[in-house]
Coordinates of C-alpha atoms in Angstrom, one line a residue:
M263 CA 48.5 31.8 65.7
T264 CA 45.0 30.4 65.0
E265 CA 42.3 33.0 65.0
T266 CA 39.4 32.5 67.4
L267 CA 36.3 33.3 65.4
W268 CA 32.7 33.8 66.6
P269 CA 30.0 33.5 64.0
A270 CA 27.8 36.6 64.4
P271 CA 24.1 35.6 64.6
V272 CA 21.9 36.6 61.7
A273 CA 18.5 38.2 62.6
T274 CA 15.7 36.2 61.0
T275 CA 12.9 38.3 62.6
A276 CA 12.5 41.8 64.1
V277 CA 14.0 41.8 67.6
D278 CA 11.7 42.5 70.6
A279 CA 13.6 42.4 73.8
T280 CA 14.4 44.1 77.1
V281 CA 18.0 44.1 78.2
T282 CA 19.9 45.1 81.3
I283 CA 23.1 46.9 80.5
P284 CA 26.0 46.6 83.1
G285 CA 27.1 49.7 85.0
S286 CA 29.0 52.6 83.5
K287 CA 32.8 52.1 83.2
S288 CA 33.3 55.8 83.3
V289 CA 31.3 56.3 86.5
T290 CA 32.6 53.1 88.2
N291 CA 36.3 54.0 87.7
R292 CA 35.8 57.7 88.7
A293 CA 33.9 56.5 91.8
L294 CA 36.7 54.2 92.8
I295 CA 39.3 57.0 92.5
L296 CA 37.2 59.4 94.6
A297 CA 36.4 56.8 97.2
A298 CA 40.1 55.9 97.5
L299 CA 40.9 59.6 98.3
A300 CA 37.9 60.1 100.6
G301 CA 38.2 60.5 104.4
E302 CA 35.7 57.8 105.2
P303 CA 34.5 54.5 103.6
S304 CA 32.3 54.6 100.5
W305 CA 29.9 52.3 98.8
V306 CA 29.7 51.8 95.0
R307 CA 26.6 49.9 94.1
R308 CA 25.9 48.1 90.8
P309 CA 29.5 48.8 89.6
L310 CA 30.7 47.5 86.2
R311 CA 32.6 44.3 86.7
S312 CA 34.9 44.1 83.7
R313 CA 38.5 44.0 82.8
D314 CA 38.9 47.8 83.0
S315 CA 37.2 48.2 86.4
Q316 CA 39.0 45.2 87.8
L317 CA 42.3 46.7 86.7
M318 CA 41.4 49.9 88.5
A319 CA 40.4 48.1 91.7
D320 CA 43.5 46.0 91.6
G321 CA 45.7 49.1 91.1
L322 CA 44.1 50.8 94.1
R323 CA 44.5 47.6 96.2
A324 CA 48.2 47.6 95.3
L325 CA 48.4 51.1 96.9
G326 CA 46.8 50.0 100.1
V327 CA 43.1 50.7 99.5
G328 CA 40.6 48.2 100.8
I329 CA 37.9 47.1 98.3
E330 CA 35.4 44.5 99.5
E331 CA 33.2 43.0 96.8
L332 CA 29.8 41.9 98.0
V333 CA 27.2 40.1 96.0
N334 CA 23.5 39.5 96.8
N335 CA 22.1 37.3 94.0
S336 CA 18.5 37.8 95.2
S337 CA 18.4 41.4 93.9
G338 CA 18.1 40.4 90.3
G339 CA 19.5 42.1 87.2
T340 CA 23.0 42.3 85.9
G341 CA 25.1 43.4 88.9
G342 CA 21.9 44.5 90.6
G343 CA 22.8 42.9 93.9
E344 CA 26.5 43.8 93.8
A345 CA 28.2 46.4 95.9
W346 CA 31.8 47.4 96.5
R347 CA 32.8 48.9 99.9
I348 CA 35.9 51.0 99.5
I349 CA 38.0 51.7 102.6
P350 CA 40.6 54.5 102.2
A351 CA 44.2 53.6 103.1
G352 CA 44.8 56.8 105.2
R353 CA 48.2 57.0 103.5
L354 CA 48.7 55.3 100.2
S355 CA 51.7 53.0 100.2
G356 CA 54.5 52.0 97.9
P357 CA 56.5 50.3 96.5
A358 CA 53.8 48.9 94.3
Q359 CA 53.2 47.4 90.8
V360 CA 50.2 48.4 88.8
D361 CA 49.0 46.8 85.5
V362 CA 47.0 49.4 83.4
G363 CA 46.1 46.8 80.7
N364 CA 44.8 48.9 77.8
A365 CA 42.4 50.9 79.9
G366 CA 42.5 54.6 79.3
T367 CA 40.9 55.5 82.6
V368 CA 43.4 53.4 84.5
M369 CA 46.5 54.6 82.7
R370 CA 45.5 58.3 83.0
F371 CA 43.7 58.4 86.4
L372 CA 46.1 56.3 88.6
P373 CA 49.4 58.1 88.2
P374 CA 48.1 61.5 89.6
L375 CA 46.9 59.5 92.6
A376 CA 50.2 57.6 92.9
V377 CA 52.2 60.8 93.5
L378 CA 50.4 60.8 96.9
A379 CA 51.8 57.3 97.8
D380 CA 54.8 56.8 100.1
G381 CA 57.2 55.2 97.7
P382 CA 57.7 54.2 94.0
V383 CA 54.8 52.9 92.0
H384 CA 55.7 51.1 88.8
F385 CA 53.1 51.1 85.9
D386 CA 53.1 48.7 83.0
G387 CA 50.4 47.4 80.6
D388 CA 49.5 45.8 77.3
P389 CA 51.7 46.5 74.3
R390 CA 49.1 48.9 73.0
S391 CA 49.3 51.0 76.2
Y392 CA 52.9 51.9 75.1
E393 CA 51.5 53.6 72.0
R394 CA 48.6 55.6 73.5
P395 CA 49.2 59.2 74.5
Q396 CA 50.2 59.7 78.1
H397 CA 52.3 62.9 77.7
G398 CA 49.5 65.1 79.0
V399 CA 49.6 63.3 82.4
I400 CA 53.3 62.8 82.7
D401 CA 54.3 66.4 81.7
S402 CA 51.6 67.9 83.9
L403 CA 52.6 65.9 87.0
R404 CA 56.3 66.9 86.5
A405 CA 55.3 70.5 86.1
L406 CA 53.4 70.2 89.4
G407 CA 56.5 68.8 91.2
A408 CA 56.3 65.0 90.7
R409 CA 59.2 62.8 89.8
I410 CA 58.4 60.3 87.1
E411 CA 60.8 58.0 85.3
D412 CA 59.7 56.9 81.8
G413 CA 63.0 56.6 79.9
G414 CA 62.1 59.6 77.8
R415 CA 59.3 57.7 76.1
G416 CA 56.5 59.9 77.3
G417 CA 54.5 56.7 78.0
F418 CA 54.5 53.3 79.6
P419 CA 56.2 51.6 81.3
L420 CA 56.9 54.3 83.9
T421 CA 57.5 54.8 87.6
V422 CA 56.0 57.4 89.7
H423 CA 58.1 58.2 92.8
G424 CA 55.5 59.1 95.3
T425 CA 56.4 61.3 98.3
G426 CA 53.1 61.3 100.1
A427 CA 52.2 64.8 98.9
L428 CA 52.3 67.1 95.9
D429 CA 52.3 70.9 95.9
G430 CA 50.0 71.2 92.9
G431 CA 49.2 74.6 91.5
T432 CA 48.7 75.8 87.9
V433 CA 49.6 73.7 84.9
E434 CA 49.3 74.1 81.1
L435 CA 48.7 71.1 78.9
D436 CA 47.5 70.1 75.5
A437 CA 44.3 68.0 76.0
S438 CA 43.3 67.9 72.4
S439 CA 44.1 64.2 72.2
S440 CA 42.2 63.1 75.3
S441 CA 39.7 64.6 77.8
Q442 CA 41.1 62.1 80.3
F443 CA 44.2 64.2 80.8
V444 CA 42.0 66.9 82.4
S445 CA 39.8 64.4 84.3
A446 CA 42.9 62.7 85.7
L447 CA 44.3 65.8 87.3
L448 CA 40.9 67.0 88.5
L449 CA 40.1 63.7 90.3
S450 CA 43.2 63.8 92.6
G451 CA 43.7 67.6 92.6
A452 CA 41.8 68.3 95.7
R453 CA 44.4 66.3 97.7
Y454 CA 47.3 68.4 96.4
N455 CA 48.4 71.1 98.8
Q456 CA 47.4 73.9 96.5
G457 CA 44.8 72.1 94.6
V458 CA 45.2 72.3 90.8
E459 CA 44.4 74.7 88.0
I460 CA 44.4 73.1 84.5
R461 CA 44.7 75.3 81.4
N462 CA 44.2 73.6 78.0
I463 CA 46.5 75.3 75.5
G464 CA 45.9 72.9 72.7
G465 CA 43.0 72.4 70.3
P466 CA 39.4 71.5 71.2
V467 CA 39.1 68.9 73.9
P468 CA 37.3 65.8 72.7
S469 CA 34.6 64.1 74.8
L470 CA 33.8 67.1 76.9
P471 CA 30.8 65.4 78.5
H472 CA 33.2 63.1 80.3
I473 CA 34.9 66.1 82.0
R474 CA 31.4 67.3 83.0
M475 CA 30.9 63.9 84.5
T476 CA 34.1 64.3 86.5
V477 CA 33.2 67.7 87.7
D478 CA 29.7 66.7 88.8
M479 CA 31.1 63.6 90.7
L480 CA 33.7 65.8 92.4
R481 CA 31.1 68.2 93.6
L482 CA 29.0 65.4 95.0
A483 CA 32.1 64.4 97.0
G484 CA 32.2 67.8 98.5
V485 CA 35.0 69.3 96.3
Q486 CA 34.9 72.9 95.0
V487 CA 35.4 73.0 91.2
D488 CA 35.3 75.9 88.8
A489 CA 34.5 74.8 85.2
P490 CA 34.1 76.7 81.9
E491 CA 30.5 75.5 81.4
D492 CA 29.5 77.1 84.7
G493 CA 30.6 80.6 83.7
G494 CA 34.3 80.1 84.3
E495 CA 37.2 80.9 82.1
K496 CA 37.3 79.1 78.7
D497 CA 39.5 75.9 78.8
V498 CA 40.3 76.4 82.5
W499 CA 39.3 74.0 85.3
R500 CA 40.2 74.7 89.0
V501 CA 39.9 72.4 92.0
T502 CA 40.2 73.8 95.5
P503 CA 42.2 71.7 98.0
G504 CA 40.1 70.0 100.6
A505 CA 38.8 66.7 102.0
L506 CA 36.6 64.3 100.0
L507 CA 33.4 62.9 101.4
G508 CA 32.7 59.2 101.4
R509 CA 29.5 58.4 99.3
D510 CA 26.9 55.8 98.7
L511 CA 26.7 55.7 94.9
V512 CA 24.5 53.7 92.6
V513 CA 26.2 53.4 89.2
E514 CA 24.0 54.2 86.1
P515 CA 23.9 51.7 83.2
D516 CA 26.7 52.3 80.7
L517 CA 24.7 54.1 78.0
S518 CA 27.4 53.9 75.4
N519 CA 27.1 50.1 75.6
A520 CA 23.4 50.4 74.6
A521 CA 24.7 51.3 71.1
P522 CA 24.7 47.8 69.6
F523 CA 21.4 46.8 71.2
F524 CA 19.5 49.9 69.9
A525 CA 21.2 49.3 66.6
A526 CA 19.6 45.9 66.5
A527 CA 16.2 47.6 66.7
L528 CA 17.2 49.9 63.8
V529 CA 18.6 47.1 61.6
T530 CA 15.8 44.6 62.1
G531 CA 12.9 47.0 62.4
G532 CA 12.3 45.8 65.9
R533 CA 12.1 47.1 69.5
V534 CA 14.6 47.1 72.3
T535 CA 14.1 48.5 75.8
V536 CA 17.2 49.2 78.0
R537 CA 16.3 49.1 81.7
D538 CA 16.9 52.0 84.1
W539 CA 17.8 54.5 81.5
P540 CA 18.3 57.8 83.5
R541 CA 16.1 60.8 82.6
H542 CA 19.0 63.1 83.4
T543 CA 22.7 62.1 83.0
T544 CA 26.1 63.4 82.2
Q545 CA 26.9 60.3 80.2
P546 CA 27.7 61.1 76.5
G547 CA 25.9 57.9 75.5
D548 CA 22.6 59.6 76.1
Q549 CA 23.1 61.2 72.7
L550 CA 22.3 57.8 71.1
R551 CA 18.6 58.9 71.4
E552 CA 19.1 61.8 69.0
I553 CA 21.6 60.1 66.7
Y554 CA 19.6 57.0 66.1
T555 CA 16.3 58.9 65.7
R556 CA 18.0 60.8 62.9
M557 CA 18.9 57.5 61.3
G558 CA 15.3 56.4 61.2
G559 CA 14.2 55.1 64.6
S560 CA 12.1 56.5 67.5
C561 CA 12.4 56.3 71.3
R562 CA 10.3 56.9 74.3
F563 CA 10.7 56.5 78.1
T564 CA 8.6 53.8 79.8
D565 CA 8.3 52.7 83.4
E566 CA 11.0 50.1 82.7
G567 CA 13.5 52.3 80.9
L568 CA 14.1 53.6 77.4
E569 CA 12.4 51.9 74.5
F570 CA 13.9 52.3 71.0
S571 CA 12.1 51.2 67.9
G572 CA 13.2 50.9 64.3
T573 CA 11.3 50.5 61.0
G574 CA 13.9 48.5 59.2
V575 CA 14.8 51.5 57.0
I576 CA 18.1 53.2 58.0
H577 CA 19.0 56.6 56.8
G578 CA 22.6 57.9 56.3
I579 CA 23.7 60.7 58.7
D580 CA 26.0 63.7 58.7
A581 CA 27.2 63.9 62.3
D582 CA 29.9 65.5 64.3
L583 CA 30.8 62.8 66.9
H584 CA 33.6 64.8 68.6
D585 CA 31.9 64.5 72.0
V586 CA 30.8 60.9 71.6
G587 CA 33.7 59.3 69.8
E588 CA 33.2 55.9 71.6
L589 CA 29.9 55.5 69.7
T590 CA 31.6 55.7 66.3
P591 CA 32.3 52.0 65.6
V592 CA 28.6 50.9 66.0
I593 CA 27.3 54.0 64.2
A594 CA 29.6 53.3 61.3
A595 CA 28.3 49.7 61.2
V596 CA 24.7 50.9 61.1
A597 CA 25.7 53.5 58.4
A598 CA 27.1 50.8 56.3
L599 CA 23.6 49.3 56.1
A600 CA 21.8 52.6 55.4
D601 CA 20.0 53.8 52.3
S602 CA 22.3 56.8 51.8
E603 CA 25.8 58.1 52.4
S604 CA 27.0 59.1 55.8
H605 CA 29.8 61.5 57.0
L606 CA 31.1 61.0 60.5
S607 CA 33.4 63.9 61.6
G608 CA 35.2 65.4 64.5
I609 CA 36.8 62.0 65.5
A610 CA 40.5 62.3 64.4
H611 CA 41.3 61.5 68.1
L612 CA 40.0 57.9 67.6
R613 CA 43.3 57.1 65.8
L614 CA 44.8 57.1 69.3
H615 CA 42.2 54.9 71.1
E616 CA 42.4 51.1 71.8
T617 CA 43.5 50.8 68.2
D618 CA 43.4 53.3 65.2
R619 CA 39.6 53.0 65.0
L620 CA 39.2 54.9 61.8
A621 CA 41.7 52.8 59.9
A622 CA 40.3 49.6 61.4
L623 CA 36.7 50.4 60.6
A624 CA 37.5 51.4 57.0
K625 CA 39.6 48.2 56.4
E626 CA 37.2 45.7 58.0
I627 CA 34.0 47.1 56.5
N628 CA 35.6 47.3 53.1
D629 CA 36.9 43.7 53.4
L630 CA 33.2 42.7 53.6
G631 CA 32.4 44.6 50.4
G632 CA 31.8 48.1 51.8
D633 CA 33.0 51.5 50.6
V634 CA 34.4 53.4 53.6
S635 CA 37.1 56.0 53.3
E636 CA 39.0 58.0 55.9
T637 CA 38.8 61.8 55.9
E638 CA 41.0 64.1 57.8
D639 CA 38.8 63.9 60.9
G640 CA 36.5 61.0 60.3
L641 CA 34.8 58.6 57.9
R642 CA 32.8 58.7 54.7
I643 CA 30.6 55.7 54.4
R644 CA 28.8 54.8 51.1
P645 CA 26.5 51.8 51.6
R646 CA 27.2 48.8 49.4
P647 CA 25.9 45.2 49.4
L648 CA 28.0 43.4 51.9
H649 CA 29.1 39.7 52.1
G650 CA 30.4 37.5 54.9
G651 CA 34.0 37.2 56.0
V652 CA 36.3 37.6 59.0
F653 CA 36.0 40.9 60.9
H654 CA 39.2 41.6 62.9
T655 CA 38.8 43.5 66.1
Y656 CA 42.4 44.5 67.0
E657 CA 41.6 43.8 70.7
D658 CA 39.1 46.6 70.6
H659 CA 35.7 45.9 72.3
R660 CA 33.8 48.4 70.3
L661 CA 35.0 47.0 66.9
A662 CA 33.7 43.6 68.1
T663 CA 30.2 45.0 68.9
A664 CA 30.2 46.8 65.5
A665 CA 30.9 43.5 63.8
A666 CA 28.0 41.9 65.6
V667 CA 25.6 44.6 64.3
L668 CA 26.8 44.0 60.7
G669 CA 26.2 40.3 61.3
L670 CA 22.5 40.9 62.0
A671 CA 22.0 41.7 58.3
V672 CA 25.0 40.0 56.6
P673 CA 25.3 36.2 56.8
G674 CA 28.7 34.7 57.3
V675 CA 30.3 37.5 59.4
Q676 CA 32.9 35.9 61.7
V677 CA 34.2 38.1 64.6
E678 CA 37.8 37.6 65.6
N679 CA 38.3 37.6 69.4
V680 CA 34.8 38.5 70.5
A681 CA 36.1 38.0 74.0
T682 CA 37.6 41.4 73.9
T683 CA 34.1 42.8 74.7
A684 CA 34.8 41.8 78.3
K685 CA 36.6 45.2 78.6
T686 CA 33.2 46.8 79.3
L687 CA 30.4 44.3 78.4
P688 CA 31.0 41.0 80.2
D689 CA 29.0 38.1 78.6
F690 CA 28.3 40.1 75.4
P691 CA 28.0 37.0 73.2
A692 CA 25.4 35.5 75.5
M693 CA 23.5 38.9 75.7
W694 CA 23.6 39.2 71.9
T695 CA 22.3 35.6 71.4
A696 CA 19.5 36.2 73.9
L697 CA 18.6 39.4 72.1
L698 CA 17.7 37.3 69.0
D699 CA 15.8 34.7 71.0
P700 CA 12.5 36.3 72.1
V701 CA 11.9 33.8 74.8
A702 CA 15.3 34.2 76.4
A703 CA 15.4 37.9 75.9
R704 CA 12.2 38.5 77.9
D705 CA 13.5 36.5 80.8

């Protein structure tokens, strides 16, 4: 098969741009689940429209949930005039067919909701979805009384035999490979007869800020949740059974998707402002401020958003990225252009993401002349002069944006299947090209 290659633009001057980042995938897909379970209609404003969020919306529609997509182009900004009205089904319906694609939130969050449907719900997805860990969800739902057929695979394809209700109760699981196992049960747990109590009996849970996001959104929907960070028992989360309130929610920008744009400021010694950056947020991507400052940049809040500036000098970093693993690919790309060695740790779980991100980053950066080696739980990156070549993305959107960052400083980088960025950053190639064109970037 012929590769589709995108020539990554080279920066000839320092960038100076203001960008609008689409809405958070994590917030959008959680909001859709909570709205589907609510007792009244909800609004989700400025949602992310991407493959992952569309898969979630289509999956909910298959179960009988009404989702009206309204657009007002006069509002300006990416998705600024868009709103989705979610009308709960009353009773979720089956039989149904759901495509999870390769979206972690869809494959983990929808099966716990599907047990509440009247009838069987069959789930299938991309080939990579068959390889991603799903045991935490399947085993937990079975322990809570659900019937699931998966042919003994512990993964997709699978069928959830919904009965319209689930007793719920206490369940033990190993969430060390994905925080989404915990969030998945929490999101639907209030609709189980006994609620749900989740006890992690495995190692440390990665991406804990994402569970905090789930807890906060549940509470805003009127659900009572006990969580460890609020003085509760360690590694135990409890949801009390009860009704969910409909909400009118404005989705924050997806802060993790700011990673390549702020990286452009670091690499070129320029300045990038991301509009509407929240002063307070549960998004893990907010840690970009601290991480990139350590690598040689500086940031400040303005009336428009968050402004990040670089000097053109990039420092290596020793960082535990356990809670912000999704930032790793772009941070690794920046580190490959630094003036000293970097050690990225706490990210063994990335071997189970859209692809094995650690192996992929090491191979692709090394194929451009780099010196990246895998450690037990991360990467060691020794900067070397890089050259052009094909950067394979393995259908992983964050590898594609990492390649674009390298291309700023390395002529001749060709990104295979840049279209995979549509998973969370629709129109990324156009946004990236505009970033390097001061006239276009300032709209």
